[in-house]
CSV table of C-alpha atoms in Angstrom, one decimal:
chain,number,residue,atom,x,y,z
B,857,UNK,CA,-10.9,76.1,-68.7
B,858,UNK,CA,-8.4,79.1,-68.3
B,859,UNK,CA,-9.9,82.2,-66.6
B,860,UNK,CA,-9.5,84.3,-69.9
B,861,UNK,CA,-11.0,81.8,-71.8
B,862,UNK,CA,-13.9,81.1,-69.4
B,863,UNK,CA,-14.6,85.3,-69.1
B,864,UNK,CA,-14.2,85.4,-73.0
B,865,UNK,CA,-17.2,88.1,-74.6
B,866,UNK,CA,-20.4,85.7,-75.2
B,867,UNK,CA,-21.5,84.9,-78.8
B,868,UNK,CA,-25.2,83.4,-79.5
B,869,UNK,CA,-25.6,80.0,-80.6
B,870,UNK,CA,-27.7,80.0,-84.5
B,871,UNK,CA,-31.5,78.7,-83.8
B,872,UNK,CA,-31.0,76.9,-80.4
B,873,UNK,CA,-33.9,74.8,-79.7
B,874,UNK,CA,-36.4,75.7,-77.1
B,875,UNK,CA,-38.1,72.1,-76.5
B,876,UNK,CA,-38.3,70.9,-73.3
B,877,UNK,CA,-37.3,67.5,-72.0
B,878,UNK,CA,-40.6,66.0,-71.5
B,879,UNK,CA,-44.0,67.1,-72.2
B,880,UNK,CA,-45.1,70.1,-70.0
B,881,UNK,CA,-47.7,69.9,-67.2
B,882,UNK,CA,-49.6,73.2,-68.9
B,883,UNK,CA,-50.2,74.1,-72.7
B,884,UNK,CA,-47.7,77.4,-72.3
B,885,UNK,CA,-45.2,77.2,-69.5
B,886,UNK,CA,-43.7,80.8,-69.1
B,887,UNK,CA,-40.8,80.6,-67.9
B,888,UNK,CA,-39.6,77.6,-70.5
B,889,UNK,CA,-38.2,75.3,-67.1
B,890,UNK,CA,-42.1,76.2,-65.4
B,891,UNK,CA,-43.1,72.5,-66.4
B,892,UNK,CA,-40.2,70.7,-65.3
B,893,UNK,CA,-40.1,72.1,-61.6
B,894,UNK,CA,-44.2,71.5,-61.7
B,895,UNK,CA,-42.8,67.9,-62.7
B,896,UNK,CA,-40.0,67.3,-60.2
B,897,UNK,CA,-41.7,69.3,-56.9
B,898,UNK,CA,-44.6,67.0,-57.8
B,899,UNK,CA,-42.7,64.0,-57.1
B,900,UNK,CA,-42.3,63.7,-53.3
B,901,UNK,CA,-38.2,63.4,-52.3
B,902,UNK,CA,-38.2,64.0,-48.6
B,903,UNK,CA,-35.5,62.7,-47.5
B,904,UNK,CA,-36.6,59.3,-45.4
B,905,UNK,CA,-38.5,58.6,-48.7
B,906,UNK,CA,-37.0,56.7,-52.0
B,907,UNK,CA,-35.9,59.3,-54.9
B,908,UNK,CA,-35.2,56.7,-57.3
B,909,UNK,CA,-38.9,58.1,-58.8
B,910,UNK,CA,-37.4,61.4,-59.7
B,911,UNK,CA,-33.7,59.9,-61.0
B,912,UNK,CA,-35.2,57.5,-63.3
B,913,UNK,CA,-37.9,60.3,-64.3
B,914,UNK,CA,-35.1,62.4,-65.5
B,915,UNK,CA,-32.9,59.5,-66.7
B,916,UNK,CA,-35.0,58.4,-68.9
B,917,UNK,CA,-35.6,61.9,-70.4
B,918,UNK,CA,-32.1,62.9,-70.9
B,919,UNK,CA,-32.3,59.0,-72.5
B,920,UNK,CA,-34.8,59.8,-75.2
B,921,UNK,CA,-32.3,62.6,-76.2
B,922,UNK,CA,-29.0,60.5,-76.7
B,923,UNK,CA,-27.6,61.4,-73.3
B,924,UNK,CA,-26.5,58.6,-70.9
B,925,UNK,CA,-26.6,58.9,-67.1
B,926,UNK,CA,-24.6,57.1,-64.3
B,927,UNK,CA,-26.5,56.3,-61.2
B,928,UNK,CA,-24.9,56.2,-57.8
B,929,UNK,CA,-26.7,53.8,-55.4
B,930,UNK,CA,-26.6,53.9,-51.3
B,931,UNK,CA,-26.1,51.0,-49.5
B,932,UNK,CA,-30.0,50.8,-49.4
B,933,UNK,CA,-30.1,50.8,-53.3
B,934,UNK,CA,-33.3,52.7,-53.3
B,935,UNK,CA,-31.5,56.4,-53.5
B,936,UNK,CA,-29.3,57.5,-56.1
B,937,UNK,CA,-27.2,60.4,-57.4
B,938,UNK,CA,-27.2,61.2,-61.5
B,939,UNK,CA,-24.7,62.7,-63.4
B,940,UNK,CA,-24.9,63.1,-66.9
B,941,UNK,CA,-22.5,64.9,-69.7
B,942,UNK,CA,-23.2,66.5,-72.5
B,943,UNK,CA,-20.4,66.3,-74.5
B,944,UNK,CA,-18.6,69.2,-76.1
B,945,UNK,CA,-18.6,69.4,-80.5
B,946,UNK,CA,-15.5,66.8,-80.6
B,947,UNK,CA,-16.7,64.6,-78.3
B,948,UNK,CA,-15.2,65.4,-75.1
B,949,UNK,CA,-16.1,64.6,-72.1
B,950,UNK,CA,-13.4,65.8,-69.8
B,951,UNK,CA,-13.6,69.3,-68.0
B,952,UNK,CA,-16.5,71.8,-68.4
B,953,UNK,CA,-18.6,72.8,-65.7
B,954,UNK,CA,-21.2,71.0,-63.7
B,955,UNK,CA,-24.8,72.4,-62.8
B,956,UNK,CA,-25.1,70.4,-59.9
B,957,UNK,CA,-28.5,70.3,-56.9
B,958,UNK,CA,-29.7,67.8,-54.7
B,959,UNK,CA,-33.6,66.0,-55.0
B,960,UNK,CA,-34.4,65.5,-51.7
B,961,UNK,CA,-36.4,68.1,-49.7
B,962,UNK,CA,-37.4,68.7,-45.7
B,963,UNK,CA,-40.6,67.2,-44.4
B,964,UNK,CA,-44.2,68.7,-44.6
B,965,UNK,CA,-44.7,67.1,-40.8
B,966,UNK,CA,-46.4,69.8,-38.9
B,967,UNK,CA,-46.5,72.4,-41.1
B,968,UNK,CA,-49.6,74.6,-42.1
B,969,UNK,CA,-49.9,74.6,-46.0
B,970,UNK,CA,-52.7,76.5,-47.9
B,971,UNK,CA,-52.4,73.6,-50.7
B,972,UNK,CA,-51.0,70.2,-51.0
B,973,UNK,CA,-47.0,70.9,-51.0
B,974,UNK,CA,-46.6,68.2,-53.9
B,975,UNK,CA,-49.0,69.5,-56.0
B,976,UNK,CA,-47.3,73.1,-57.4
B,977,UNK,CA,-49.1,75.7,-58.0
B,978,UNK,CA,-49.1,79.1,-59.3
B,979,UNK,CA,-50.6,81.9,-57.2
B,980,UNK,CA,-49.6,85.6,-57.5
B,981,UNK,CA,-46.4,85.1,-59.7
B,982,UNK,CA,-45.2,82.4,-57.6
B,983,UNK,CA,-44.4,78.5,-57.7
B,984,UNK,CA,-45.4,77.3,-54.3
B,985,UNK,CA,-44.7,73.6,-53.5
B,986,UNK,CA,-42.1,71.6,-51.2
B,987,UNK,CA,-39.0,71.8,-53.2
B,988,UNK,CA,-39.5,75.0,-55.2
B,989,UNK,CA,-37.1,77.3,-54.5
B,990,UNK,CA,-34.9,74.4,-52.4
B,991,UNK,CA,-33.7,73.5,-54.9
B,992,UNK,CA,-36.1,72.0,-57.5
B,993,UNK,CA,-36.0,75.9,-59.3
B,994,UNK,CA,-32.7,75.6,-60.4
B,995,UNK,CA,-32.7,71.6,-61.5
B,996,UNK,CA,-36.1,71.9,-63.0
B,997,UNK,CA,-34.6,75.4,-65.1
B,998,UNK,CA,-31.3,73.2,-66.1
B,999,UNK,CA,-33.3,70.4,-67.3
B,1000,UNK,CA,-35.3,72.3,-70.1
B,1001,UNK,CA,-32.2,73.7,-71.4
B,1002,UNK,CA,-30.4,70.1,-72.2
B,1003,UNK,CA,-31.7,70.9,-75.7
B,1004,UNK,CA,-30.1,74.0,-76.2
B,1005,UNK,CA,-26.9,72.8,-74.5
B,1006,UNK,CA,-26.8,70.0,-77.5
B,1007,UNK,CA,-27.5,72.7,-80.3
B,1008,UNK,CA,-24.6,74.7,-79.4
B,1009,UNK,CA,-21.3,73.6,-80.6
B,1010,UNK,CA,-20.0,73.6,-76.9
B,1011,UNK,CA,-15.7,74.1,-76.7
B,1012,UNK,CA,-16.1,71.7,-73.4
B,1013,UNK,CA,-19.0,69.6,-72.0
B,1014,UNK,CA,-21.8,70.8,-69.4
B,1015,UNK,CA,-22.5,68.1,-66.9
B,1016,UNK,CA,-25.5,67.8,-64.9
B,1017,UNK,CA,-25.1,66.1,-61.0
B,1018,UNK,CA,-28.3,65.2,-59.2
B,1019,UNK,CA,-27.9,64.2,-55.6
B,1020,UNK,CA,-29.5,62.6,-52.4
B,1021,UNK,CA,-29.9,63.0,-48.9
B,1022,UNK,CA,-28.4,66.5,-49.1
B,1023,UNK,CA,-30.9,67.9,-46.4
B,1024,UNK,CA,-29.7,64.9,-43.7
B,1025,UNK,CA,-26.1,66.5,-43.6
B,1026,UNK,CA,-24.7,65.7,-47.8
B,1027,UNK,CA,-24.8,62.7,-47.0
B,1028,UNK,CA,-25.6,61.2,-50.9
B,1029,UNK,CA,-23.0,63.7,-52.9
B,1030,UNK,CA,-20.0,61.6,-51.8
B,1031,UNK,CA,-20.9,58.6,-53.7
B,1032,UNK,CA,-21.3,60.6,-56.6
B,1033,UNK,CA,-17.6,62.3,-56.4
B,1034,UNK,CA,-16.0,58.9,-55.2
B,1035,UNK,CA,-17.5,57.6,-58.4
B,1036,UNK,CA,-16.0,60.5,-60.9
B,1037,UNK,CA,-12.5,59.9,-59.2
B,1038,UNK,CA,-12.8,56.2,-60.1
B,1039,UNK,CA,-14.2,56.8,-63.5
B,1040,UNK,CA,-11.4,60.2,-63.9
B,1041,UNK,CA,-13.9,62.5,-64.8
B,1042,UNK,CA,-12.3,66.0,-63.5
B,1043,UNK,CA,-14.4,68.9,-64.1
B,1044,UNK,CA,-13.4,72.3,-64.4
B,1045,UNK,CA,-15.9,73.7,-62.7
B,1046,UNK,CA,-19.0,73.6,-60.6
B,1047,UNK,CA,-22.7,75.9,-59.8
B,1048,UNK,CA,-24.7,74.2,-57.1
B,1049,UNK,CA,-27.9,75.8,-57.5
B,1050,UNK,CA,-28.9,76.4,-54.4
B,1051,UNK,CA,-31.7,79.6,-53.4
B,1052,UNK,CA,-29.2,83.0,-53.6
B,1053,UNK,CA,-32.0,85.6,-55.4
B,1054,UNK,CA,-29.0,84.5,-58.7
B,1055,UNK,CA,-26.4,86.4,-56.8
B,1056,UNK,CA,-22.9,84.6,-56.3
B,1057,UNK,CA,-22.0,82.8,-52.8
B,1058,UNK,CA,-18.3,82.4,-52.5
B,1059,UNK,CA,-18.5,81.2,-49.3
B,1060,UNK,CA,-20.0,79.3,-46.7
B,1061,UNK,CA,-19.7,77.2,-43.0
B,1062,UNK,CA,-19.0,73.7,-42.5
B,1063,UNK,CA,-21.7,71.3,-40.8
B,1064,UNK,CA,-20.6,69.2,-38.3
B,1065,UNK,CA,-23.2,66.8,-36.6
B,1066,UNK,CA,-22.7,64.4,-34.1
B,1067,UNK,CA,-24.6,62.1,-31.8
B,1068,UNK,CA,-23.4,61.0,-28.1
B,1069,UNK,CA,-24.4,58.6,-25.6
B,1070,UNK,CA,-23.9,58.7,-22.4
B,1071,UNK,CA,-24.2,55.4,-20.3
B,1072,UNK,CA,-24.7,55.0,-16.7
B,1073,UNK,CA,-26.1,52.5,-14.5
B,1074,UNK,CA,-30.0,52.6,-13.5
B,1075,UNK,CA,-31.4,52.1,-9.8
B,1076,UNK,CA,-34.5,53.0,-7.9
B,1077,UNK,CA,-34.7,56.5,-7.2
B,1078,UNK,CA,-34.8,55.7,-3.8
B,1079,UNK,CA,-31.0,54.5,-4.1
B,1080,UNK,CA,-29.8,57.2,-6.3
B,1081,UNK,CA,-25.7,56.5,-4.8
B,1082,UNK,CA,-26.4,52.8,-6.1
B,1083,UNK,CA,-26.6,54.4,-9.5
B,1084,UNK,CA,-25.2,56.4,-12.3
B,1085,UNK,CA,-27.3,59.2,-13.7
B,1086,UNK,CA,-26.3,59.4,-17.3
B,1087,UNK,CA,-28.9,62.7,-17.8
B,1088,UNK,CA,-26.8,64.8,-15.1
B,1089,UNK,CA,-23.6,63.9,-16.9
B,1090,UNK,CA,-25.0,64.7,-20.8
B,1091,UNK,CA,-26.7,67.9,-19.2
B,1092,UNK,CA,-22.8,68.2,-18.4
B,1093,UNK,CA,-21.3,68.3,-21.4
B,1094,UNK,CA,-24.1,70.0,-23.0
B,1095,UNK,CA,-23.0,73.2,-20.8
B,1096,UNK,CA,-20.1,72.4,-22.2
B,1097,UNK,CA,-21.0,73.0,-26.1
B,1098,UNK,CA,-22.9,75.8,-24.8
B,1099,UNK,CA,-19.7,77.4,-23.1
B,1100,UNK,CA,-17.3,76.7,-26.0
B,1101,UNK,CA,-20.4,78.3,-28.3
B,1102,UNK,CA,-20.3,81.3,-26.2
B,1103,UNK,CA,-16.3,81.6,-26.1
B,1104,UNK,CA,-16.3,81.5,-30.2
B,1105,UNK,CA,-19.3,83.7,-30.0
B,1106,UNK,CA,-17.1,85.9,-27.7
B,1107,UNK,CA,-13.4,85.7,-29.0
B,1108,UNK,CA,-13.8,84.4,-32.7
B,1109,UNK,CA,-12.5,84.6,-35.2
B,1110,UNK,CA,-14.6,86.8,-36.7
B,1111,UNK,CA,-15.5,87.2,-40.5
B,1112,UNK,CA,-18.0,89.9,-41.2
B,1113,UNK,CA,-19.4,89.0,-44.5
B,1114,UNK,CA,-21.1,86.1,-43.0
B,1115,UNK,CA,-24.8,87.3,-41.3
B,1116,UNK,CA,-23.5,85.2,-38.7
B,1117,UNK,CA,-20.0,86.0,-38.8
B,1118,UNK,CA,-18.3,83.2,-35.9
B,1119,UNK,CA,-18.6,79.5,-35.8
B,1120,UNK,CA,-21.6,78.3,-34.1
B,1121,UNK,CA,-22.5,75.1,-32.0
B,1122,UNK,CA,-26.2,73.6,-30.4
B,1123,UNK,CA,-27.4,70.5,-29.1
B,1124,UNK,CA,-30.8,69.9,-30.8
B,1125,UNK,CA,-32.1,66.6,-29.6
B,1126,UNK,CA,-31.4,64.8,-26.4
B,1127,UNK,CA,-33.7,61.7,-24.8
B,1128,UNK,CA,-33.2,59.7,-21.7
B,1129,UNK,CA,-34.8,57.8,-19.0
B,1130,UNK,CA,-37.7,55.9,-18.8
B,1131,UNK,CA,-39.5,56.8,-15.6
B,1132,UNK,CA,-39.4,59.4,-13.0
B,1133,UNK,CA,-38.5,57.1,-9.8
B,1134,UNK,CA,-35.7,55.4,-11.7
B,1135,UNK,CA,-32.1,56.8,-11.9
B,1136,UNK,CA,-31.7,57.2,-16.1
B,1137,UNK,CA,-29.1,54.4,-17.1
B,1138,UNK,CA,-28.6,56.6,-20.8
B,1139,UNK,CA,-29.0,59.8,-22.7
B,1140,UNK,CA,-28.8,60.3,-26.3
B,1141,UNK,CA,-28.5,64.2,-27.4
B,1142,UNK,CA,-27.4,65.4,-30.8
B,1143,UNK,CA,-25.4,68.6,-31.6
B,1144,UNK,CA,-23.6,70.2,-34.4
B,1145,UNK,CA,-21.5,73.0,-35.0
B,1146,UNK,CA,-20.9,75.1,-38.2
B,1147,UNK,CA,-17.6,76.5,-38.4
B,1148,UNK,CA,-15.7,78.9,-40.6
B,1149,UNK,CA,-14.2,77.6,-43.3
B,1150,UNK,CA,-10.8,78.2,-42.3
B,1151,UNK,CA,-11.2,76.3,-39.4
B,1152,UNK,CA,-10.3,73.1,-38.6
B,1153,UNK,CA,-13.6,70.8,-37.8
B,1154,UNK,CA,-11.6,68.6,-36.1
B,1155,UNK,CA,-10.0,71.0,-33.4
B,1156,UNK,CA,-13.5,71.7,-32.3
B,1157,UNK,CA,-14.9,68.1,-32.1
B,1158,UNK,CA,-11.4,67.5,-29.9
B,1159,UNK,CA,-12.0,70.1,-27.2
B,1160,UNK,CA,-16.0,68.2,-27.0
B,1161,UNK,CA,-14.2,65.0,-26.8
B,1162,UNK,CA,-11.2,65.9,-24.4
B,1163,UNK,CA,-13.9,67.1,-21.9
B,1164,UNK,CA,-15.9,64.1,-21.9
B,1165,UNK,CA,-13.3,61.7,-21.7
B,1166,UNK,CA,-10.3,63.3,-19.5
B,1167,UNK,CA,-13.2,65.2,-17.1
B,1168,UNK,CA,-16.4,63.7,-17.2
B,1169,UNK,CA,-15.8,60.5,-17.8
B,1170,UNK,CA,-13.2,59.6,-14.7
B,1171,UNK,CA,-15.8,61.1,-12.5
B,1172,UNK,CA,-18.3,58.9,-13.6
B,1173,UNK,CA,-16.2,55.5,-13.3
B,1174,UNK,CA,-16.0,56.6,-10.1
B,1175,UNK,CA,-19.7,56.5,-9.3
B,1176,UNK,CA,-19.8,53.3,-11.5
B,1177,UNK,CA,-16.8,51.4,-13.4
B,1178,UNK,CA,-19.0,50.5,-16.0
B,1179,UNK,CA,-19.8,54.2,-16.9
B,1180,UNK,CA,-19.1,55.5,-21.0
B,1181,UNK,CA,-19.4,58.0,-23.5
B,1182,UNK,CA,-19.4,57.7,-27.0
B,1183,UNK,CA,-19.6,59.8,-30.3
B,1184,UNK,CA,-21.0,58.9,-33.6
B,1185,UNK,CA,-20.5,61.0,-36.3
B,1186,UNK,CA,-23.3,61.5,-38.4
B,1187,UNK,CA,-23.0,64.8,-40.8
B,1188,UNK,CA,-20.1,66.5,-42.1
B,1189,UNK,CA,-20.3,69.0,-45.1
B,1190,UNK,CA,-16.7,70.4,-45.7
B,1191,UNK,CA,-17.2,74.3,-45.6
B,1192,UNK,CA,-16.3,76.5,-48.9
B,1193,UNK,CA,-14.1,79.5,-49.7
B,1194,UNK,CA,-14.0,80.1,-52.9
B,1195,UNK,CA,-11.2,82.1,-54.5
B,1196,UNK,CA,-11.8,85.1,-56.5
B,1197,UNK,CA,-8.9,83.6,-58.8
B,1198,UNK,CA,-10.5,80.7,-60.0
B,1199,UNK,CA,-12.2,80.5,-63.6
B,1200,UNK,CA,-15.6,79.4,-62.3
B,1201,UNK,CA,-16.2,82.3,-60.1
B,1202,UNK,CA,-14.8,84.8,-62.4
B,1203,UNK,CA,-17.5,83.4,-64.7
B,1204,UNK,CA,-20.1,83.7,-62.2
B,1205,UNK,CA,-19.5,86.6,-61.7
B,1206,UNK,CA,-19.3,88.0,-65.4
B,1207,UNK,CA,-22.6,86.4,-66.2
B,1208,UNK,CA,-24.6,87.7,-62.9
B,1209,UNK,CA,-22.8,91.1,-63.2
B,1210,UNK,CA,-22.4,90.6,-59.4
B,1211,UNK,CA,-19.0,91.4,-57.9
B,1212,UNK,CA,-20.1,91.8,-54.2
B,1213,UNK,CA,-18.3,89.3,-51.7
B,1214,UNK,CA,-21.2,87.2,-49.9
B,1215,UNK,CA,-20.9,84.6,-47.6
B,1216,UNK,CA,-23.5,82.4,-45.9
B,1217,UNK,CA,-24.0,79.8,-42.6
B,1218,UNK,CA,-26.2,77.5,-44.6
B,1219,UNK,CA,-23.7,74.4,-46.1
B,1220,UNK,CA,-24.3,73.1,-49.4
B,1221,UNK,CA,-22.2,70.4,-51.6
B,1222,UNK,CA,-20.3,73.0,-53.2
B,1223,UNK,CA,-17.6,72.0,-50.2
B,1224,UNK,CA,-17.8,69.0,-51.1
B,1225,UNK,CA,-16.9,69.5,-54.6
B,1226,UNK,CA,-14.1,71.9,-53.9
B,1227,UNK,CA,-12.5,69.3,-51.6
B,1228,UNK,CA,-12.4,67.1,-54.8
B,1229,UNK,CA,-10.2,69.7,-56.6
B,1230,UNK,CA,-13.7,70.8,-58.5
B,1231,UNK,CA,-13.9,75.0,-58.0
B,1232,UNK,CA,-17.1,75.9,-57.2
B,1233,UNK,CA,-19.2,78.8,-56.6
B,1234,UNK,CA,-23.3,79.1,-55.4
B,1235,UNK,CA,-25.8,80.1,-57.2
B,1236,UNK,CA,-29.5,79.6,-57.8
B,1237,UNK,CA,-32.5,81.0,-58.0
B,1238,UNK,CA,-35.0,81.8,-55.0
B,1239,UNK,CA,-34.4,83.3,-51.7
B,1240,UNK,CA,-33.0,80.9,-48.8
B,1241,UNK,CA,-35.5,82.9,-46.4
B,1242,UNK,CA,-38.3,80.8,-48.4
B,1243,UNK,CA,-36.8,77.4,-47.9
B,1244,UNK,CA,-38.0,74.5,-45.6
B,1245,UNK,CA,-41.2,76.5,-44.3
B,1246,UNK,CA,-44.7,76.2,-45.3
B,1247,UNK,CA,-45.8,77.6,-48.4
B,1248,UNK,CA,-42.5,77.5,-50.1
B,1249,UNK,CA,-42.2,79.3,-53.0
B,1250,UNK,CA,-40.3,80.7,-55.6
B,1251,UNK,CA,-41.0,83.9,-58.0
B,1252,UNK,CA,-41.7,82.9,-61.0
B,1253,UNK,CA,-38.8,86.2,-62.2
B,1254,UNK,CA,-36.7,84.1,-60.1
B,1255,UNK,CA,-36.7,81.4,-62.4
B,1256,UNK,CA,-36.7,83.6,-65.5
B,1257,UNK,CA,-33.7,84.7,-64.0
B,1258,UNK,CA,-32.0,81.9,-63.6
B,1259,UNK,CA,-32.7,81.0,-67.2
B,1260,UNK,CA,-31.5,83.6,-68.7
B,1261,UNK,CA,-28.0,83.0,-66.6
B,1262,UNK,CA,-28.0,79.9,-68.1
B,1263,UNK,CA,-29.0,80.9,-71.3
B,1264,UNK,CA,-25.6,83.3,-71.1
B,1265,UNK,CA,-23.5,80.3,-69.6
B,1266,UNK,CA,-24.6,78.1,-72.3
B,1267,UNK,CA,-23.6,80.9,-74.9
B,1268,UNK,CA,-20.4,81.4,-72.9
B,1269,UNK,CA,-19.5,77.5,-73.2
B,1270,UNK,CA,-19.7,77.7,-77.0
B,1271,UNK,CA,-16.8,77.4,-79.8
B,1272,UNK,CA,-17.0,81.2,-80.1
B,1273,UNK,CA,-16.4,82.4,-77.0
B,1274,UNK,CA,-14.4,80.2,-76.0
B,1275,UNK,CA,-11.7,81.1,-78.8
């Protein structure tokens, strides 16, 4: 798509149908996508549990219309990603956009709901459920629209991308992309839906999650120079994150458009030990760190990693020879920084009327994405504030909203303005 092209004036498509994918859950969903978010929140996708439910659910809708879907298994080949294409009037299938948001939601563990979190329900203009407004709102909304996408005589194809394990650290998308660079589908383009009240995100942090172990040696507590105590030395290197969170919370860089406008870093799990008259042989913790997008994930995990190994860890071989610390990585969302150039955001923007510069510390797959060499922007309906608490919810204007952006992007993919 060229920018001019994509910003073209908007022309309405003749008589586009208003039928929705499957049968709706209530005899007069208002707004049209009501019934498919009712459908899709009521299907429970938390992340430790299967979503191949929900996949095949929508597979086999976008089936009965003539659209085929590739399916992305894990190694576990119970999750899966979806993408589907609906081609433009010739038949392409190259380029376009992609409405892309993840299945999987947070857990319900220990939270204090006033109704059962997969059974939606309307109360007071508003959806509540797990899933509503992250980010089942925006797939539910694209869903009922398929129709009207195949009634307009689109100049390039829309693409829908369903993903897994987003909430765990994005860790599902990846297959997906791998498999479009195999197969050499190259969008132009990409929304991830995520909760922004339908106002563009051109920007957001990185997530960076790792786990350590540290190993010492046990003993009786009694003998405490016999041993090693691998809690002391984590509790180390956990001052450690703490001090090179409050250096970047001190020095920067800075960019103010972010409400948290430096790169952050936390430990958020640690275990160790077994009893209290035993010197702890190991301690697991788990930490992250969100950085800007123009910095370098790496650097960071190095200065982490130079400190345990060239300061912490000859110390310990000295209590013990045996002693170690190791890393695992297990998250990483690139970060994104969308240009104002590109076609997609310029879009965005025309269609939201929105030109203010926001930035956010949440990650979503649009990094992802962009690292493929697929511009993208975020935007979705439902406020972030909202997601992963009890009694989630999303206005039910929210999702109107949304459908009447897509309703406009639809228009704005057609033969006519496109020309």
């Amino acid at each position: 798509m060229s920018q001019d092209a994509e910003t073209a004036p908007f022309s309405l498509p003749s008589s586009p149908s208003r039928q929705a994918l499957a049968p709706p859950l209530s005899d007069s969903p208002s707004p049209l996508g009501l019934s498919w978010v009712q459908r899709l929140v009521s299907i429970d996708t938390t992340s430790r549990v299967p979503n191949l439910g929900l996949i095949e659910t929508v597979r086999d809708a976008l089936a009965s219309l003539g659209i085929a879907a590739t399916l992305t298994h894990d190694d576990r080949g119970q999750w899966a990603n979806l993408f589907a294409t609906i081609p433009a009037h010739d038949g392409a299938t190259n380029g376009g956009v992609v409405l892309s948001g993840h299945t999987d939601v947070v857990p319900v563990d220990g939270q204090a709901w006033d109704s059962d979190p997969f059974q939606p329900v309307v109360r007071d203009g508003r959806l509540y459920g797990r899933g509503t407004c992250d980010m089942k709102g925006f797939i539910g909304s694209a869903l009922a629209l398929v129709p009207e996408m195949q009634a307009v005589r689109l100049a390039k194809p829309i693409h829908l991308a369903l993903s897994f394990d987003e909430e765990i650290g994005c860790t599902g998308a990846p297959y997906m992309i791998a498999d479009l660079v195999r197969r050499g589908v190259k969008p132009d383009g990409c929304i991830v839906g995520e909760p922004t009240n339908m106002r563009p995100i051109v920007a957001h942090k990185g997530i960076n999650a790792y786990r350590c172990c540290v190993r010492g040696h046990a003993a009786h507590s009694s003998l405490t120079p016999k041993g090693l105590n691998a809690i002391e030395y984590a509790a180390r290197l956990i001052c450690h994150i703490r001090d090179l969170a409050d250096a970047m919370r001190r020095d920067g860089p800075f960019d103010e458009y972010y409400d948290v406008p430096f790169t952050t870093a936390q430990t958020s799990t640690i275990e160790g030990g077994n009893a209290i008259n035993t010197v702890p042989a190991e301690c697991r913790f788990a930490f992250e760190f969100r950085n800007l997008p123009t910095l370098d994930p790496e650097a960071i995990f190095a200065r982490v990693e130079r400190y345990a190994h060239e300061t912490l860890l000859p110390q310990m071989r000295r209590e013990h020879p045996n002693a170690a610390i190791e890393f695992t990585k297990i998250a990483a969302a690139p970060g994104l920084d969308a240009s104002e150039q590109t076609a997609i955001t310029a879009l965005v923007r025309a269609l939201t009327g929105n030109h203010e510069t926001r930035k956010v510390a949440y990650g979503t797959e649009a990094g992802l994405f962009a690292r493929a060499g697929v511009p993208s922007i975020v935007c979705g309906p439902g406020d972030i504030e909202q997601a992963h608490k009890p009694n989630e919810y999303v206005e039910l204007t929210q999702l109107a909203a949304c459908e009447d952006f897509l309703h406009k992007f639809i228009r704005s993919m057609s033969v006519g303005a496109q020309a």
